[in-house]
Backbone as numpy.savetxt, mean C-alpha at the origin, in Angstrom:
# Nx Ny Nz CAx CAy CAz Cx Cy Cz
2.40 9.44 -6.66 3.93 8.61 -5.77 4.36 6.93 -6.10
4.63 6.63 -6.80 5.43 5.29 -7.53 5.31 4.55 -5.88
3.82 3.88 -5.96 4.00 2.68 -4.55 5.19 0.91 -5.25
5.86 1.09 -3.74 7.14 0.36 -4.17 6.50 -1.32 -3.08
7.15 -2.28 -2.81 6.96 -3.55 -2.21 7.87 -2.29 -0.70
6.43 -2.73 0.11 7.11 -2.23 1.83 6.56 -1.38 1.62
6.10 -0.88 1.24 5.22 0.51 1.05 3.37 0.23 2.23
3.72 1.23 3.27 2.20 1.14 4.13 0.80 1.98 3.03
0.31 0.39 2.63 -1.38 2.18 2.14 -2.23 1.36 3.05
-3.36 2.11 2.18 -4.70 1.85 2.59 -5.41 1.16 1.47
-6.41 0.53 2.26 -7.16 0.04 1.00 -8.39 0.34 0.82
-9.00 1.40 -0.73 -9.79 2.04 -0.46 -10.90 1.36 -1.05
-11.89 1.66 -0.24 -13.29 0.60 -0.63 -14.53 1.87 -0.71
-15.21 1.60 -2.23 -16.03 2.77 -2.93 -17.34 3.09 -1.11
-17.91 1.66 -1.20 -18.81 1.48 0.01 -18.15 1.74 1.53
-17.37 2.20 1.72 -17.03 2.88 3.56 -16.08 4.22 3.26
-16.65 5.21 4.42 -15.31 6.10 4.67 -14.26 5.83 5.08
-13.23 6.65 4.34 -12.12 6.40 4.63 -11.51 5.96 5.89
-11.94 6.26 6.88 -11.10 6.21 8.22 -12.00 4.61 8.90
-12.85 4.11 7.72 -13.20 2.79 7.78 -12.32 1.59 7.01
-11.55 2.06 6.11 -10.72 1.76 5.26 -9.68 0.93 6.40
-9.10 -0.23 5.39 -8.46 -1.42 6.32 -6.75 -0.79 5.32
-5.65 -0.91 7.00 -3.98 -0.61 6.66 -3.42 -1.60 6.25
-2.50 -2.20 5.47 -1.92 -2.85 5.22 -0.11 -2.78 4.71
0.55 -3.36 3.92 1.11 -3.40 3.58 1.64 -4.18 2.52
2.62 -3.81 1.31 2.62 -4.54 -0.29 3.65 -5.09 0.06
3.56 -6.34 -0.44 4.31 -7.34 -0.55 4.84 -7.80 -1.96
3.86 -7.19 -3.15 4.83 -7.93 -4.77 3.57 -7.12 -5.03
4.28 -7.04 -6.58 3.57 -6.03 -7.79 3.33 -6.92 -8.83
2.68 -6.15 -9.27 2.13 -7.29 -10.73 1.90 -5.98 -11.55
2.76 -6.02 -13.02 2.72 -4.57 -13.54 1.57 -5.54 -15.03
1.73 -4.63 -15.63 0.51 -4.98 -16.97 1.95 -4.87 -18.36
1.23 -5.11 -19.86 2.36 -5.09 -20.56 2.62 -3.70 -21.00
2.30 -2.83 -20.09 3.40 -1.51 -20.90 4.56 -1.07 -19.14
4.53 -1.99 -17.95 5.49 -2.11 -16.90 4.75 -0.59 -16.07
2.99 -0.38 -16.28 3.10 -0.01 -15.32 2.25 -1.15 -13.89
2.57 -0.48 -12.96 1.96 -1.61 -11.54 0.63 -1.51 -11.75
-0.20 -2.40 -12.23 -1.43 -2.37 -11.99 -2.13 -3.48 -11.02
-1.77 -4.36 -10.52 -2.18 -5.52 -9.58 -1.65 -5.66 -8.25
-1.25 -5.83 -7.26 -0.50 -5.24 -5.77 -0.98 -6.32 -4.90
0.13 -7.11 -4.40 -0.11 -8.12 -3.15 -0.92 -7.08 -1.97
-1.35 -7.01 -0.97 -1.11 -5.94 0.45 -1.22 -7.58 1.82
0.17 -7.28 2.48 -0.97 -7.88 3.61 -2.20 -6.83 4.81
-2.80 -7.68 5.47 -2.65 -6.64 6.21 -2.68 -7.72 7.49
-3.20 -7.37 8.77 -3.13 -8.02 9.74 -3.73 -9.26 9.87
-5.12 -9.36 9.30 -5.99 -10.95 8.97 -6.07 -11.26 8.01
-5.32 -10.42 6.72 -5.28 -11.07 5.16 -4.33 -10.65 4.65
-3.72 -11.79 3.44 -3.72 -11.64 1.70 -4.69 -11.46 0.85
-4.06 -9.77 -0.32 -5.06 -10.09 -0.64 -4.81 -9.10 -2.41
-5.32 -9.51 -3.45 -4.24 -9.01 -4.67 -5.46 -7.66 -4.80
-5.22 -6.80 -4.80 -6.44 -5.40 -5.01 -5.66 -4.13 -5.89
-5.90 -3.88 -7.19 -5.89 -2.86 -8.08 -5.21 -1.62 -7.45
-3.57 -1.35 -8.18 -3.40 -0.22 -7.36 -4.15 0.33 -7.06
-4.66 1.38 -8.62 -6.09 1.99 -8.09 -6.91 2.46 -7.12
-6.66 1.42 -6.44 -7.72 1.21 -5.04 -5.97 1.76 -3.86
-5.60 1.65 -3.96 -4.60 1.94 -2.86 -4.17 3.80 -2.53
-4.01 3.53 -1.46 -3.96 5.44 -0.97 -2.67 4.81 -0.16
-1.48 5.02 -0.83 0.33 5.15 0.03 -0.16 6.37 1.17
-0.04 5.39 2.65 0.56 6.37 4.26 2.19 6.69 3.68
1.89 8.19 4.04 3.42 9.03 3.88 4.19 8.60 5.37
5.38 8.19 4.63 6.17 7.70 5.77 7.54 8.00 5.78
7.98 8.99 7.17 9.77 9.73 7.37 10.28 8.20 6.95
11.71 8.18 7.06 12.65 7.71 7.21 13.19 8.40 8.58
14.05 7.59 9.21 14.62 8.36 10.98 15.65 7.35 10.69
17.19 8.78 9.51 18.69 8.08 9.17 19.04 8.10 10.33
18.36 8.40 11.62 19.14 8.45 13.08 18.86 7.10 13.79
18.27 6.86 13.67 17.10 5.26 13.93 17.20 4.20 13.32
17.65 4.22 12.07 17.41 3.52 11.24 16.16 2.49 10.79
15.22 3.92 10.95 13.37 3.27 10.63 12.98 4.48 10.26
11.52 3.55 9.76 10.49 4.92 9.47 9.17 4.69 10.31
9.33 6.01 10.18 7.41 5.76 11.00 6.62 6.86 10.10
5.61 6.74 10.62 4.17 7.15 9.28 4.41 8.95 9.59
4.17 9.81 9.12 4.03 11.30 9.51 2.13 11.64 8.80
C-alpha cells in the first residue's frame, strides 16, 4: 500500500519488538529521482523525524462517511 500524507504509521525498529514501535502521522513525502517515495517526515507525540519509507508500517484505517472522520480498524 502506498503511503500518503496524513497516514497513521508505526516506525519499525530492528532492535525492538513491534509492540514497542512508536506511532506517528506522515507529514511530508520525499521522492527519489524515480518518483518513488524514499523518505518520509513523521510526527509523533514527542518528536518529528525523517525516516526511510521502508521502515514505516501503515496502519489500517477505515473512513466512516456517516461521521466524517476516520478510525483505526
